[in-house]
mmCIF file of C-alpha atoms in Angstrom:
data_model
loop_
_atom_site.group_PDB
_atom_site.id
_atom_site.type_symbol
_atom_site.label_atom_id
_atom_site.label_comp_id
_atom_site.label_asym_id
_atom_site.label_seq_id
_atom_site.Cartn_x
_atom_site.Cartn_y
_atom_site.Cartn_z
ATOM 1 C CA MET A 96 0.000 0.000 0.000
ATOM 2 C CA THR A 97 1.294 3.433 -0.954
ATOM 3 C CA GLN A 98 1.325 5.912 1.914
ATOM 4 C CA THR A 99 1.034 9.672 1.456
ATOM 5 C CA LEU A 100 1.846 12.524 3.831
ATOM 6 C CA ILE A 101 0.293 15.911 3.067
ATOM 7 C CA LEU A 102 2.137 18.603 5.014
ATOM 8 C CA ILE A 103 0.079 21.763 5.425
ATOM 9 C CA ARG A 104 1.135 25.094 6.860
ATOM 10 C CA HIS A 105 -1.546 27.027 8.740
ATOM 11 C CA GLY A 106 -3.167 30.122 7.234
ATOM 12 C CA GLU A 107 -1.626 33.562 7.536
ATOM 13 C CA THR A 108 -1.740 35.098 11.024
ATOM 14 C CA VAL A 109 -1.603 38.670 12.248
ATOM 15 C CA HIS A 110 1.919 38.043 13.566
ATOM 16 C CA ASN A 111 3.008 36.538 10.239
ATOM 17 C CA VAL A 112 2.137 39.817 8.566
ATOM 18 C CA ALA A 113 4.150 41.741 11.179
ATOM 19 C CA GLY A 114 7.186 39.423 10.929
ATOM 20 C CA ILE A 115 6.929 38.438 14.601
ATOM 21 C CA ALA A 116 8.355 35.164 15.926
ATOM 22 C CA GLN A 117 5.383 33.144 17.170
ATOM 23 C CA GLY A 118 6.861 29.802 18.163
ATOM 24 C CA TRP A 119 4.773 28.252 20.936
ATOM 25 C CA ASN A 120 2.881 31.514 21.399
ATOM 26 C CA ASP A 121 -0.087 32.136 19.162
ATOM 27 C CA SER A 122 -1.779 34.674 16.929
ATOM 28 C CA ALA A 123 -5.190 34.772 15.277
ATOM 29 C CA LEU A 124 -5.587 34.196 11.566
ATOM 30 C CA SER A 125 -5.689 37.401 9.535
ATOM 31 C CA GLU A 126 -8.598 38.070 7.183
ATOM 32 C CA ALA A 127 -6.421 36.855 4.321
ATOM 33 C CA GLY A 128 -5.561 33.764 6.375
ATOM 34 C CA GLN A 129 -9.232 32.949 6.849
ATOM 35 C CA ARG A 130 -9.787 33.128 3.104
ATOM 36 C CA GLN A 131 -6.737 30.938 2.506
ATOM 37 C CA VAL A 132 -8.009 28.310 4.920
ATOM 38 C CA ALA A 133 -11.457 28.136 3.314
ATOM 39 C CA ARG A 134 -9.875 27.386 -0.066
ATOM 40 C CA LEU A 135 -7.288 25.081 1.457
ATOM 41 C CA ALA A 136 -10.008 22.956 3.055
ATOM 42 C CA THR A 137 -11.622 22.358 -0.328
ATOM 43 C CA ARG A 138 -8.241 21.441 -1.806
ATOM 44 C CA ILE A 139 -7.407 18.922 0.910
ATOM 45 C CA ALA A 140 -10.862 17.345 0.788
ATOM 46 C CA ALA A 141 -10.155 16.515 -2.874
ATOM 47 C CA GLU A 142 -7.070 14.555 -1.757
ATOM 48 C CA LYS A 143 -9.398 12.280 0.290
ATOM 49 C CA PRO A 144 -7.286 11.985 3.456
ATOM 50 C CA ASP A 145 -7.937 9.134 5.896
ATOM 51 C CA ALA A 146 -6.686 11.024 8.958
ATOM 52 C CA ILE A 147 -5.934 14.567 10.096
ATOM 53 C CA PHE A 148 -3.231 15.380 12.628
ATOM 54 C CA SER A 149 -2.534 18.894 13.845
ATOM 55 C CA SER A 150 -0.285 20.918 16.063
ATOM 56 C CA PRO A 151 -2.282 21.973 19.142
ATOM 57 C CA LEU A 152 -1.391 25.642 18.600
ATOM 58 C CA GLN A 153 -4.532 27.559 17.737
ATOM 59 C CA ARG A 154 -3.436 28.867 14.326
ATOM 60 C CA ALA A 155 -2.846 25.288 13.159
ATOM 61 C CA LEU A 156 -5.911 23.899 14.901
ATOM 62 C CA THR A 157 -8.173 26.519 13.320
ATOM 63 C CA THR A 158 -6.789 25.486 9.932
ATOM 64 C CA ALA A 159 -7.231 21.787 10.715
ATOM 65 C CA ASP A 160 -10.813 22.312 11.915
ATOM 66 C CA ALA A 161 -11.732 23.794 8.535
ATOM 67 C CA ILE A 162 -10.278 20.734 6.811
ATOM 68 C CA ALA A 163 -12.161 18.465 9.222
ATOM 69 C CA ALA A 164 -15.434 20.210 8.375
ATOM 70 C CA ALA A 165 -14.774 19.643 4.669
ATOM 71 C CA THR A 166 -13.786 15.975 5.059
ATOM 72 C CA GLY A 167 -15.872 14.717 7.960
ATOM 73 C CA LEU A 168 -12.732 13.519 9.740
ATOM 74 C CA GLU A 169 -11.785 14.158 13.356
ATOM 75 C CA VAL A 170 -8.707 16.263 14.121
ATOM 76 C CA GLN A 171 -6.142 14.575 16.343
ATOM 77 C CA THR A 172 -3.737 17.016 17.994
ATOM 78 C CA LEU A 173 -0.124 16.015 18.462
ATOM 79 C CA ASP A 174 2.336 17.961 20.614
ATOM 80 C CA ASP A 175 5.317 16.948 18.470
ATOM 81 C CA LEU A 176 3.860 18.932 15.545
ATOM 82 C CA ARG A 177 4.227 22.294 17.295
ATOM 83 C CA GLU A 178 6.368 25.024 15.789
ATOM 84 C CA MET A 179 9.932 25.453 16.991
ATOM 85 C CA SER A 180 10.055 27.051 20.421
ATOM 86 C CA TYR A 181 11.840 30.379 19.948
ATOM 87 C CA GLY A 182 12.137 30.935 23.686
ATOM 88 C CA ARG A 183 12.868 34.553 24.611
ATOM 89 C CA TRP A 184 12.608 35.575 20.957
ATOM 90 C CA GLU A 185 8.883 34.880 20.858
ATOM 91 C CA GLY A 186 6.830 38.030 20.483
ATOM 92 C CA LYS A 187 9.752 39.910 18.916
ATOM 93 C CA SER A 188 10.253 40.684 15.257
ATOM 94 C CA PHE A 189 12.927 38.652 13.508
ATOM 95 C CA LEU A 190 14.507 41.905 12.365
ATOM 96 C CA ASP A 191 14.980 42.930 16.012
ATOM 97 C CA VAL A 192 16.306 39.490 16.920
ATOM 98 C CA ARG A 193 18.936 39.596 14.175
ATOM 99 C CA ARG A 194 19.971 43.085 15.267
ATOM 100 C CA ASP A 195 19.929 42.657 19.050
ATOM 101 C CA ASP A 196 21.132 39.035 19.351
ATOM 102 C CA GLN A 197 23.303 38.846 16.262
ATOM 103 C CA ALA A 198 25.921 36.430 17.621
ATOM 104 C CA ILE A 199 23.390 34.084 19.227
ATOM 105 C CA TYR A 200 21.188 34.204 16.147
ATOM 106 C CA GLN A 201 24.083 33.343 13.826
ATOM 107 C CA ARG A 202 25.147 30.455 16.055
ATOM 108 C CA TRP A 203 21.563 29.166 16.038
ATOM 109 C CA ILE A 204 21.578 29.305 12.232
ATOM 110 C CA ASP A 205 25.002 27.683 11.817
ATOM 111 C CA ASP A 206 24.894 24.986 14.513
ATOM 112 C CA PRO A 207 21.875 22.638 14.483
ATOM 113 C CA ASN A 208 22.512 21.817 18.156
ATOM 114 C CA ALA A 209 22.489 25.475 19.271
ATOM 115 C CA PRO A 210 19.110 26.421 20.806
ATOM 116 C CA CYS A 211 17.318 29.733 20.797
ATOM 117 C CA PRO A 212 17.619 31.466 24.197
ATOM 118 C CA ASP A 213 15.402 29.282 26.448
ATOM 119 C CA GLY A 214 14.061 27.594 23.313
ATOM 120 C CA GLU A 215 14.815 24.745 20.917
ATOM 121 C CA SER A 216 17.561 23.927 18.459
ATOM 122 C CA HIS A 217 17.001 22.733 14.903
ATOM 123 C CA ASN A 218 17.941 19.198 15.954
ATOM 124 C CA ASP A 219 15.387 19.326 18.781
ATOM 125 C CA VAL A 220 12.674 19.948 16.198
ATOM 126 C CA LEU A 221 14.134 17.316 13.860
ATOM 127 C CA ARG A 222 13.909 14.662 16.570
ATOM 128 C CA ARG A 223 10.288 15.320 17.440
ATOM 129 C CA MET A 224 9.148 15.704 13.817
ATOM 130 C CA THR A 225 10.822 12.384 12.998
ATOM 131 C CA ARG A 226 9.073 10.826 15.985
ATOM 132 C CA ALA A 227 5.734 12.241 14.811
ATOM 133 C CA PHE A 228 6.145 10.976 11.230
ATOM 134 C CA ASP A 229 7.110 7.475 12.384
ATOM 135 C CA ALA A 230 4.187 7.306 14.790
ATOM 136 C CA MET A 231 1.550 8.588 12.354
ATOM 137 C CA CYS A 232 2.704 6.339 9.527
ATOM 138 C CA GLU A 233 2.842 3.262 11.730
ATOM 139 C CA GLY A 234 -0.739 3.660 12.862
ATOM 140 C CA GLN A 235 -0.044 4.446 16.486
ATOM 141 C CA VAL A 236 -2.801 5.691 18.757
ATOM 142 C CA LEU A 237 -3.220 9.093 20.358
ATOM 143 C CA CYS A 238 -3.137 9.526 24.110
ATOM 144 C CA GLU A 239 -3.156 12.992 25.718
ATOM 145 C CA GLY A 240 -1.443 14.717 22.822
ATOM 146 C CA ARG A 241 1.197 12.047 22.312
ATOM 147 C CA LEU A 242 1.259 9.006 20.086
ATOM 148 C CA GLN A 243 1.645 5.612 21.715
ATOM 149 C CA PRO A 244 2.328 2.269 20.004
ATOM 150 C CA ALA A 245 -0.781 0.570 18.693
ATOM 151 C CA ASN A 246 -1.469 -3.094 19.440
ATOM 152 C CA ARG A 247 0.104 -4.835 16.475
ATOM 153 C CA PRO A 248 2.447 -7.823 16.094
ATOM 154 C CA ALA A 249 5.998 -7.135 17.319
ATOM 155 C CA GLU A 250 7.396 -8.849 14.237
ATOM 156 C CA ALA A 251 5.926 -6.065 12.093
ATOM 157 C CA GLY A 252 8.984 -3.987 12.978
ATOM 158 C CA PRO A 253 9.434 -0.247 12.416
ATOM 159 C CA HIS A 254 8.347 1.775 9.377
ATOM 160 C CA THR A 255 5.524 -0.542 8.342
ATOM 161 C CA GLU A 256 2.537 0.698 6.402
ATOM 162 C CA ALA A 257 -0.005 -0.254 9.073
ATOM 163 C CA GLY A 258 -1.228 3.314 9.438
ATOM 164 C CA PRO A 259 -3.627 5.438 7.370
ATOM 165 C CA HIS A 260 -3.157 5.606 3.616
ATOM 166 C CA THR A 261 -3.288 9.407 3.232
ATOM 167 C CA ILE A 262 -2.493 11.610 6.218
ATOM 168 C CA ALA A 263 -3.108 15.359 6.373
ATOM 169 C CA VAL A 264 -0.635 17.003 8.767
ATOM 170 C CA VAL A 265 -1.301 20.620 9.775
ATOM 171 C CA THR A 266 1.746 22.263 11.291
ATOM 172 C CA HIS A 267 4.100 25.262 10.941
ATOM 173 C CA GLY A 268 6.696 26.747 8.623
ATOM 174 C CA THR A 269 9.931 25.858 10.406
ATOM 175 C CA ALA A 270 8.536 22.498 11.501
ATOM 176 C CA ILE A 271 7.690 21.642 7.881
ATOM 177 C CA ARG A 272 11.081 22.752 6.539
ATOM 178 C CA ILE A 273 12.943 20.692 9.113
ATOM 179 C CA GLY A 274 10.491 17.802 8.792
ATOM 180 C CA ALA A 275 11.110 17.695 5.048
ATOM 181 C CA THR A 276 14.803 17.033 5.647
ATOM 182 C CA ALA A 277 13.844 14.086 7.847
ATOM 183 C CA LEU A 278 11.514 12.605 5.230
ATOM 184 C CA LEU A 279 14.095 13.047 2.457
ATOM 185 C CA GLN A 280 17.010 11.902 4.638
ATOM 186 C CA ALA A 281 18.743 15.146 3.696
ATOM 187 C CA PRO A 282 21.163 17.306 5.748
ATOM 188 C CA ILE A 283 19.254 19.499 8.173
ATOM 189 C CA GLY A 284 21.005 22.576 6.759
ATOM 190 C CA MET A 285 18.879 22.155 3.629
ATOM 191 C CA ALA A 286 15.912 23.455 5.646
ATOM 192 C CA ARG A 287 17.286 26.985 5.268
ATOM 193 C CA GLN A 288 16.927 26.689 1.488
ATOM 194 C CA LEU A 289 13.247 25.740 1.553
ATOM 195 C CA ALA A 290 10.356 28.196 1.401
ATOM 196 C CA VAL A 291 7.005 27.339 2.995
ATOM 197 C CA TYR A 292 4.190 29.853 2.501
ATOM 198 C CA ASN A 293 1.059 30.172 4.584
ATOM 199 C CA ALA A 294 -1.625 27.610 3.620
ATOM 200 C CA ALA A 295 0.897 25.820 1.388
ATOM 201 C CA VAL A 296 0.583 22.108 0.608
ATOM 202 C CA SER A 297 3.552 19.752 0.256
ATOM 203 C CA ILE A 298 3.078 16.065 -0.570
ATOM 204 C CA PHE A 299 5.418 13.145 0.136
ATOM 205 C CA VAL A 300 4.790 9.581 -1.040
ATOM 206 C CA ARG A 301 6.400 6.500 0.475
ATOM 207 C CA ARG A 302 8.382 4.344 -1.902
ATOM 208 C CA GLY A 303 9.535 1.263 -0.019
ATOM 209 C CA ASP A 304 11.610 2.421 2.940
ATOM 210 C CA ARG A 305 11.869 6.071 1.847
ATOM 211 C CA PHE A 306 9.716 9.066 0.993
ATOM 212 C CA VAL A 307 9.702 10.840 -2.354
ATOM 213 C CA LEU A 308 8.753 14.488 -2.744
ATOM 214 C CA LYS A 309 5.773 14.787 -5.110
ATOM 215 C CA LEU A 310 4.755 18.425 -4.559
ATOM 216 C CA TRP A 311 6.335 21.315 -2.641
ATOM 217 C CA ASN A 312 4.934 24.605 -1.275
ATOM 218 C CA ASP A 313 1.887 24.691 -3.532
ATOM 219 C CA THR A 314 -0.504 27.595 -2.906
ATOM 220 C CA THR A 315 -2.403 27.629 -6.212
ATOM 221 C CA HIS A 316 -5.636 26.833 -4.349
ATOM 222 C CA CYS A 317 -5.363 30.179 -2.524
ATOM 223 C CA ASN A 318 -5.998 31.979 -5.805
ATOM 224 C CA ALA A 319 -8.952 29.822 -6.800
ATOM 225 C CA PRO A 320 -12.385 31.490 -7.156
#
């Protein structure tokens, strides 16, 4: 059975427009973001997903709820799908961060093990996104925001295709960029070279023991009538 992951970034937020680091904080969808999400929901419904997982942050959950209404599926929230924690940078503009914490910011960019002040590193996000992908694809069950192993034969081993066929995953920009490197088994530094727009759709298809990128950062649905 072919397995498909549809990675979806939430709609535009007020803080997105202002260039503010949101991280684990939140911001309401802008008017444009609400329009994006309405069109996105129609687009994802056409992909006929079997399951919807979402970050518990409200901007992602609002996006996921619109998709759920269009598909009739239930949204399952998963803590590992949250955006990177930017720690003390949250609530500040990235322009101010680069100016005021230049050395720390550059180290965070250059070293995947270097965390934001009181926040996460790129490798921290890589580990939890990898954990989330493995769990969702293997058909594990949700318990209090975390995925636990489902009851299946031990001899099935890891990376089986016991889980849903097509999985819609609503998450965040940095989480998607870093998650893509995990799915493609690429160096984490490649994440810096990937753009992920609000309400964008990226599709990965499993081929044996690896994922293949089928579509990246598609927002054509946002311009649909």
